[in-house]
mmCIF file of C-alpha atoms and ligand atoms in Angstrom:
data_model
loop_
_atom_site.group_PDB
_atom_site.id
_atom_site.type_symbol
_atom_site.label_atom_id
_atom_site.label_comp_id
_atom_site.label_asym_id
_atom_site.label_seq_id
_atom_site.Cartn_x
_atom_site.Cartn_y
_atom_site.Cartn_z
ATOM 1 C CA MET A 1 -0.015 0.348 0.564
ATOM 2 C CA LYS A 2 1.577 3.290 -0.646
ATOM 3 C CA THR A 3 -1.450 5.816 -1.985
ATOM 4 C CA ALA A 4 -4.962 6.154 -1.168
ATOM 5 C CA ASP A 5 -7.260 8.829 -2.536
ATOM 6 C CA TYR A 6 -10.788 10.434 -2.671
ATOM 7 C CA ILE A 7 -11.435 11.073 -6.305
ATOM 8 C CA ILE A 8 -15.129 11.444 -7.090
ATOM 9 C CA SER A 9 -18.579 10.509 -5.651
ATOM 10 C CA ALA A 10 -20.568 9.576 -8.920
ATOM 11 C CA VAL A 11 -24.042 10.773 -8.925
ATOM 12 C CA GLY A 12 -24.107 8.953 -12.759
ATOM 13 C CA PRO A 13 -22.092 7.091 -15.033
ATOM 14 C CA GLY A 14 -20.944 10.612 -16.385
ATOM 15 C CA GLN A 15 -18.986 10.611 -13.842
ATOM 16 C CA TRP A 16 -17.480 7.154 -13.943
ATOM 17 C CA PRO A 17 -13.713 7.397 -14.470
ATOM 18 C CA THR A 18 -12.681 6.858 -17.932
ATOM 19 C CA ASP A 19 -9.245 5.995 -17.394
ATOM 20 C CA GLY A 20 -9.831 2.222 -18.229
ATOM 21 C CA LYS A 21 -8.086 1.167 -14.594
ATOM 22 C CA PRO A 22 -9.455 -1.789 -12.933
ATOM 23 C CA GLN A 23 -12.210 -1.322 -10.345
ATOM 24 C CA ILE A 24 -12.717 -2.955 -7.553
ATOM 25 C CA ALA A 25 -15.939 -2.339 -5.864
ATOM 26 C CA LEU A 26 -17.635 -3.028 -2.638
ATOM 27 C CA SER A 27 -21.103 -3.531 -1.744
ATOM 28 C CA GLY A 28 -23.364 -4.532 1.664
ATOM 29 C CA ARG A 29 -26.263 -3.340 3.564
ATOM 30 C CA SER A 30 -25.798 -0.421 5.353
ATOM 31 C CA ASN A 31 -24.269 -0.550 8.955
ATOM 32 C CA VAL A 32 -22.414 -3.999 8.087
ATOM 33 C CA GLY A 33 -18.887 -2.692 8.683
ATOM 34 C CA LYS A 34 -17.509 -1.516 4.498
ATOM 35 C CA SER A 35 -16.374 1.944 5.901
ATOM 36 C CA SER A 36 -14.364 0.473 8.691
ATOM 37 C CA LEU A 37 -13.085 -2.428 6.088
ATOM 38 C CA ILE A 38 -11.674 0.230 3.855
ATOM 39 C CA ASN A 39 -9.928 2.252 6.109
ATOM 40 C CA HIS A 40 -8.285 -0.709 7.776
ATOM 41 C CA LEU A 41 -7.602 -2.465 4.335
ATOM 42 C CA LEU A 42 -5.633 1.011 3.147
ATOM 43 C CA ASN A 43 -4.275 1.682 6.841
ATOM 44 C CA ARG A 44 -6.014 4.988 6.802
ATOM 45 C CA LYS A 45 -8.162 6.438 9.749
ATOM 46 C CA ASN A 46 -10.879 7.919 8.144
ATOM 47 C CA LEU A 47 -11.156 8.274 4.291
ATOM 48 C CA ALA A 48 -13.891 6.057 4.129
ATOM 49 C CA ARG A 49 -15.934 8.149 6.437
ATOM 50 C CA THR A 50 -18.241 5.757 8.884
ATOM 51 C CA SER A 51 -21.518 6.300 10.185
ATOM 52 C CA GLN A 52 -22.467 8.150 7.775
ATOM 53 C CA LYS A 53 -25.940 8.364 7.763
ATOM 54 C CA PRO A 54 -27.337 5.469 5.765
ATOM 55 C CA GLY A 55 -29.489 5.664 3.158
ATOM 56 C CA LYS A 56 -28.971 9.577 2.191
ATOM 57 C CA THR A 57 -27.165 9.915 -1.364
ATOM 58 C CA GLN A 58 -27.002 7.308 -3.283
ATOM 59 C CA LYS A 59 -23.466 7.746 -4.868
ATOM 60 C CA LEU A 60 -20.295 5.620 -6.464
ATOM 61 C CA ASN A 61 -17.526 6.764 -3.910
ATOM 62 C CA TYR A 62 -14.296 6.409 -6.357
ATOM 63 C CA PHE A 63 -10.464 5.767 -4.639
ATOM 64 C CA MET A 64 -7.794 5.851 -6.310
ATOM 65 C CA ILE A 65 -5.492 3.226 -4.567
ATOM 66 C CA ASN A 66 -1.452 3.167 -5.828
ATOM 67 C CA GLU A 67 -2.522 4.904 -9.017
ATOM 68 C CA ALA A 68 -3.205 1.817 -10.089
ATOM 69 C CA PHE A 69 -6.612 0.704 -9.592
ATOM 70 C CA TYR A 70 -10.142 2.096 -8.144
ATOM 71 C CA PHE A 71 -11.805 0.963 -5.163
ATOM 72 C CA VAL A 72 -15.782 1.706 -5.425
ATOM 73 C CA ASP A 73 -18.069 2.397 -2.763
ATOM 74 C CA VAL A 74 -21.010 1.030 -3.436
ATOM 75 C CA PRO A 75 -23.647 2.340 -0.988
ATOM 76 C CA GLY A 76 -25.407 0.470 1.281
ATOM 77 C CA TYR A 77 -28.813 -1.192 0.879
ATOM 78 C CA GLY A 78 -31.436 -2.801 3.346
ATOM 79 C CA TYR A 79 -32.068 0.433 5.445
ATOM 80 C CA ALA A 80 -35.337 0.196 6.706
ATOM 81 C CA GLN A 81 -35.742 3.822 6.927
ATOM 82 C CA VAL A 82 -35.403 4.255 2.966
ATOM 83 C CA SER A 83 -38.019 5.371 0.761
ATOM 84 C CA GLN A 84 -39.711 3.318 -1.982
ATOM 85 C CA THR A 85 -38.468 5.845 -4.521
ATOM 86 C CA GLU A 86 -35.186 5.279 -3.388
ATOM 87 C CA ARG A 87 -34.255 2.102 -2.997
ATOM 88 C CA GLN A 88 -35.482 1.678 -6.892
ATOM 89 C CA ALA A 89 -33.259 4.847 -7.651
ATOM 90 C CA TRP A 90 -30.192 2.788 -5.950
ATOM 91 C CA GLY A 91 -31.821 -0.454 -7.866
ATOM 92 C CA ARG A 92 -31.149 1.419 -11.258
ATOM 93 C CA MET A 93 -28.007 2.850 -10.406
ATOM 94 C CA MET A 94 -26.631 -0.797 -9.744
ATOM 95 C CA GLU A 95 -27.851 -2.348 -12.269
ATOM 96 C CA HIS A 96 -26.325 -0.064 -15.042
ATOM 97 C CA TYR A 97 -22.753 -0.031 -13.341
ATOM 98 C CA PHE A 98 -22.716 -3.825 -13.327
ATOM 99 C CA SER A 99 -24.150 -4.191 -16.868
ATOM 100 C CA GLU A 100 -22.161 -1.038 -18.380
ATOM 101 C CA ASN A 101 -18.890 -1.079 -16.667
ATOM 102 C CA GLU A 102 -16.510 -2.445 -18.464
ATOM 103 C CA GLN A 103 -13.784 -1.724 -16.091
ATOM 104 C CA LEU A 104 -15.417 -3.690 -13.356
ATOM 105 C CA ARG A 105 -13.237 -6.762 -12.054
ATOM 106 C CA VAL A 106 -14.272 -8.107 -9.204
ATOM 107 C CA VAL A 107 -17.432 -7.029 -5.973
ATOM 108 C CA VAL A 108 -16.044 -7.756 -2.824
ATOM 109 C CA ALA A 109 -19.641 -8.801 -1.093
ATOM 110 C CA LEU A 110 -19.606 -7.781 2.694
ATOM 111 C CA VAL A 111 -21.933 -9.751 4.569
ATOM 112 C CA ASP A 112 -22.297 -9.734 8.656
ATOM 113 C CA PHE A 113 -20.648 -12.866 9.887
ATOM 114 C CA ARG A 114 -22.626 -12.649 13.279
ATOM 115 C CA HIS A 115 -25.916 -13.305 10.924
ATOM 116 C CA PRO A 116 -27.367 -15.640 8.079
ATOM 117 C CA PRO A 117 -27.529 -13.326 5.141
ATOM 118 C CA THR A 118 -30.534 -11.220 4.754
ATOM 119 C CA ASN A 119 -32.697 -11.541 1.472
ATOM 120 C CA ASN A 120 -30.722 -8.392 0.275
ATOM 121 C CA ASP A 121 -27.747 -10.022 0.477
ATOM 122 C CA ILE A 122 -28.916 -13.175 -1.398
ATOM 123 C CA GLN A 123 -30.056 -10.861 -3.927
ATOM 124 C CA MET A 124 -26.803 -8.624 -4.729
ATOM 125 C CA VAL A 125 -25.119 -12.114 -5.033
ATOM 126 C CA GLU A 126 -27.515 -13.406 -7.485
ATOM 127 C CA LEU A 127 -27.607 -9.548 -9.409
ATOM 128 C CA LEU A 128 -23.517 -10.106 -9.493
ATOM 129 C CA LYS A 129 -24.003 -13.507 -10.839
ATOM 130 C CA TYR A 130 -26.712 -12.774 -13.173
ATOM 131 C CA HIS A 131 -23.692 -10.372 -14.775
ATOM 132 C CA GLU A 132 -21.477 -12.705 -14.191
ATOM 133 C CA ILE A 133 -19.480 -10.189 -12.149
ATOM 134 C CA PRO A 134 -16.229 -12.405 -9.913
ATOM 135 C CA ILE A 135 -17.037 -12.301 -6.144
ATOM 136 C CA ILE A 136 -14.911 -12.205 -2.980
ATOM 137 C CA VAL A 137 -17.336 -13.004 -0.268
ATOM 138 C CA VAL A 138 -16.008 -11.203 3.289
ATOM 139 C CA ALA A 139 -17.696 -12.344 6.583
ATOM 140 C CA THR A 140 -17.507 -8.752 8.945
ATOM 141 C CA LYS A 141 -17.375 -8.642 12.402
ATOM 142 C CA CYS A 142 -15.723 -12.130 12.832
ATOM 143 C CA ASP A 143 -15.080 -11.300 15.961
ATOM 144 C CA LYS A 144 -18.135 -11.244 17.067
ATOM 145 C CA VAL A 145 -18.730 -14.671 16.809
ATOM 146 C CA PRO A 146 -16.950 -17.510 19.086
ATOM 147 C CA LYS A 147 -13.936 -19.339 17.363
ATOM 148 C CA THR A 148 -15.278 -22.999 17.604
ATOM 149 C CA LYS A 149 -18.584 -21.549 15.651
ATOM 150 C CA ARG A 150 -16.939 -19.948 13.193
ATOM 151 C CA LEU A 151 -16.652 -22.831 10.460
ATOM 152 C CA LYS A 152 -20.094 -23.396 11.101
ATOM 153 C CA GLN A 153 -20.731 -20.045 10.573
ATOM 154 C CA ALA A 154 -18.784 -19.889 7.597
ATOM 155 C CA LYS A 155 -21.033 -22.668 5.694
ATOM 156 C CA ILE A 156 -24.182 -21.530 6.462
ATOM 157 C CA ILE A 157 -23.065 -18.139 4.917
ATOM 158 C CA GLN A 158 -22.140 -19.572 1.766
ATOM 159 C CA GLU A 159 -24.818 -22.211 1.500
ATOM 160 C CA LYS A 160 -27.450 -19.231 2.118
ATOM 161 C CA LEU A 161 -25.717 -17.112 -0.798
ATOM 162 C CA GLY A 162 -24.852 -19.695 -2.988
ATOM 163 C CA ILE A 163 -20.928 -19.448 -3.164
ATOM 164 C CA ALA A 164 -19.240 -23.109 -3.857
ATOM 165 C CA SER A 165 -17.107 -24.089 -0.779
ATOM 166 C CA GLY A 166 -13.806 -23.163 -3.091
ATOM 167 C CA ASP A 167 -14.897 -19.838 -3.722
ATOM 168 C CA PRO A 168 -13.211 -17.218 -2.295
ATOM 169 C CA PHE A 169 -14.483 -16.412 1.292
ATOM 170 C CA VAL A 170 -12.315 -13.665 3.781
ATOM 171 C CA MET A 171 -13.352 -13.662 7.518
ATOM 172 C CA TYR A 172 -12.889 -10.338 8.153
ATOM 173 C CA SER A 173 -12.222 -8.213 11.986
ATOM 174 C CA VAL A 174 -11.496 -4.833 12.137
ATOM 175 C CA SER A 175 -10.808 -4.635 15.938
ATOM 176 C CA GLU A 176 -9.079 -7.528 16.031
ATOM 177 C CA HIS A 177 -6.862 -7.620 13.083
ATOM 178 C CA ILE A 178 -7.906 -10.820 11.055
ATOM 179 C CA GLY A 179 -8.315 -11.168 7.010
ATOM 180 C CA LYS A 180 -6.795 -8.327 6.103
ATOM 181 C CA GLU A 181 -3.995 -9.877 4.396
ATOM 182 C CA ALA A 182 -6.031 -12.814 3.022
ATOM 183 C CA LEU A 183 -8.779 -10.035 1.888
ATOM 184 C CA TRP A 184 -5.924 -8.301 -0.075
ATOM 185 C CA ASN A 185 -4.303 -11.350 -1.991
ATOM 186 C CA GLU A 186 -7.831 -12.366 -3.257
ATOM 187 C CA ILE A 187 -8.364 -8.568 -4.822
ATOM 188 C CA GLU A 188 -4.976 -8.493 -6.182
ATOM 189 C CA LYS A 189 -5.626 -11.420 -8.366
ATOM 190 C CA PHE A 190 -7.621 -9.250 -10.095
ATOM 191 C CA ILE A 191 -6.047 -6.451 -10.792
HETATM 192 N N1 GDP B 1 -16.821 -5.639 16.480
HETATM 193 C C1 GDP B 1 -16.969 -5.120 15.188
HETATM 194 N N2 GDP B 1 -17.465 -3.909 14.947
HETATM 195 C C2 GDP B 1 -17.182 -3.331 13.888
HETATM 196 C C3 GDP B 1 -16.264 -4.088 12.872
HETATM 197 N N3 GDP B 1 -16.117 -3.499 11.640
HETATM 198 C C4 GDP B 1 -17.094 -2.505 11.988
HETATM 199 N N4 GDP B 1 -17.622 -2.575 13.651
HETATM 200 C C5 GDP B 1 -18.744 -1.086 13.484
HETATM 201 O O1 GDP B 1 -19.993 -1.418 12.756
HETATM 202 C C6 GDP B 1 -20.467 -0.162 12.704
HETATM 203 C C7 GDP B 1 -20.686 -0.077 11.290
HETATM 204 O O2 GDP B 1 -19.128 0.468 11.159
HETATM 205 P P1 GDP B 1 -19.223 1.056 9.403
HETATM 206 O O3 GDP B 1 -17.978 0.650 9.074
HETATM 207 O O4 GDP B 1 -20.043 2.484 9.871
HETATM 208 O O5 GDP B 1 -20.927 0.606 8.500
HETATM 209 P P2 GDP B 1 -21.055 1.065 6.825
HETATM 210 O O6 GDP B 1 -22.439 1.439 7.123
HETATM 211 O O7 GDP B 1 -20.968 -0.379 6.446
HETATM 212 O O8 GDP B 1 -19.894 1.650 6.076
HETATM 213 C C8 GDP B 1 -19.320 0.719 13.369
HETATM 214 O O9 GDP B 1 -20.275 0.513 14.793
HETATM 215 C C9 GDP B 1 -18.396 0.190 13.682
HETATM 216 O O10 GDP B 1 -17.796 0.316 14.717
HETATM 217 C C10 GDP B 1 -15.875 -5.149 13.461
HETATM 218 O O11 GDP B 1 -14.735 -5.845 12.505
HETATM 219 N N5 GDP B 1 -15.510 -6.038 14.197
HETATM 220 MG MG1 MG B 2 -20.465 3.825 5.330
#
C-alpha cells in the first residue's frame, strides 16, 4: 500500500472514471462495516467515513489506490428508513453499474458474520452472478462469533448465498485485525 486518494462521489455514469484502470467495488448492507473495512485495508483512519447517515445520498465513491486501480464504495442497501423511490433509484444505478462497466473486475460482497445473510444480501449475489461478475465474499465482524463456531457459521453463509466452498471467502475483523492479508491476496488476483 502506497497511496489512497478520494477521487469523486459519482451520482451518474457521466462521472464514472474513463481511464480504463481496474475497479474493485465493495458492497454490503448499511452498517455491515464497509467503511471500517476500507479504512483498515488502506491503513487510513477516516478515508471512507464511518457512521454516516445511511440511505441519504446514493453515490458511488471512488478511491484511487497506488495510482493503479480504484476502490468503489457502493452505497449500503437494506436500510429500513429508505423510501421506495430511493430504493428503486439505487437498484437502477447498481443495475447500470454492473451491466455497463467494463473496468469492474470483482465485487467484494460484505455480509455480517453474526447473522445468516439477509434477502438483500442474497439478491446482491444473484445480481452479480447474473452479470457474471466475480465475487469475493467477506464476512465482517467475525470477532463477534466465538472461534469454535466460525467454521459452521461460514458454511451456513456460503450455502445461503449459493457460493461454492472453494470460492473466495474471507472472515474479517477490523478490531482484531483478522483477514486483511487474505483479502488483499484475493483482490490482487483481479488487478
Ligand atoms: N466488532 C466489530 N465491529 C465492527 C467491525 N467493523 C465495523 N464495526 C462496527 O460496525 C458499525 C458500522 O460500521 P461502518 O464501517 O460505519 O459500516 P458501513 O455502514 O457498512 O460503512 C460501527 O459501529 C463499527 O465500529 C468489526 O470488525 N468488528
Ligand atoms: Mg459506510
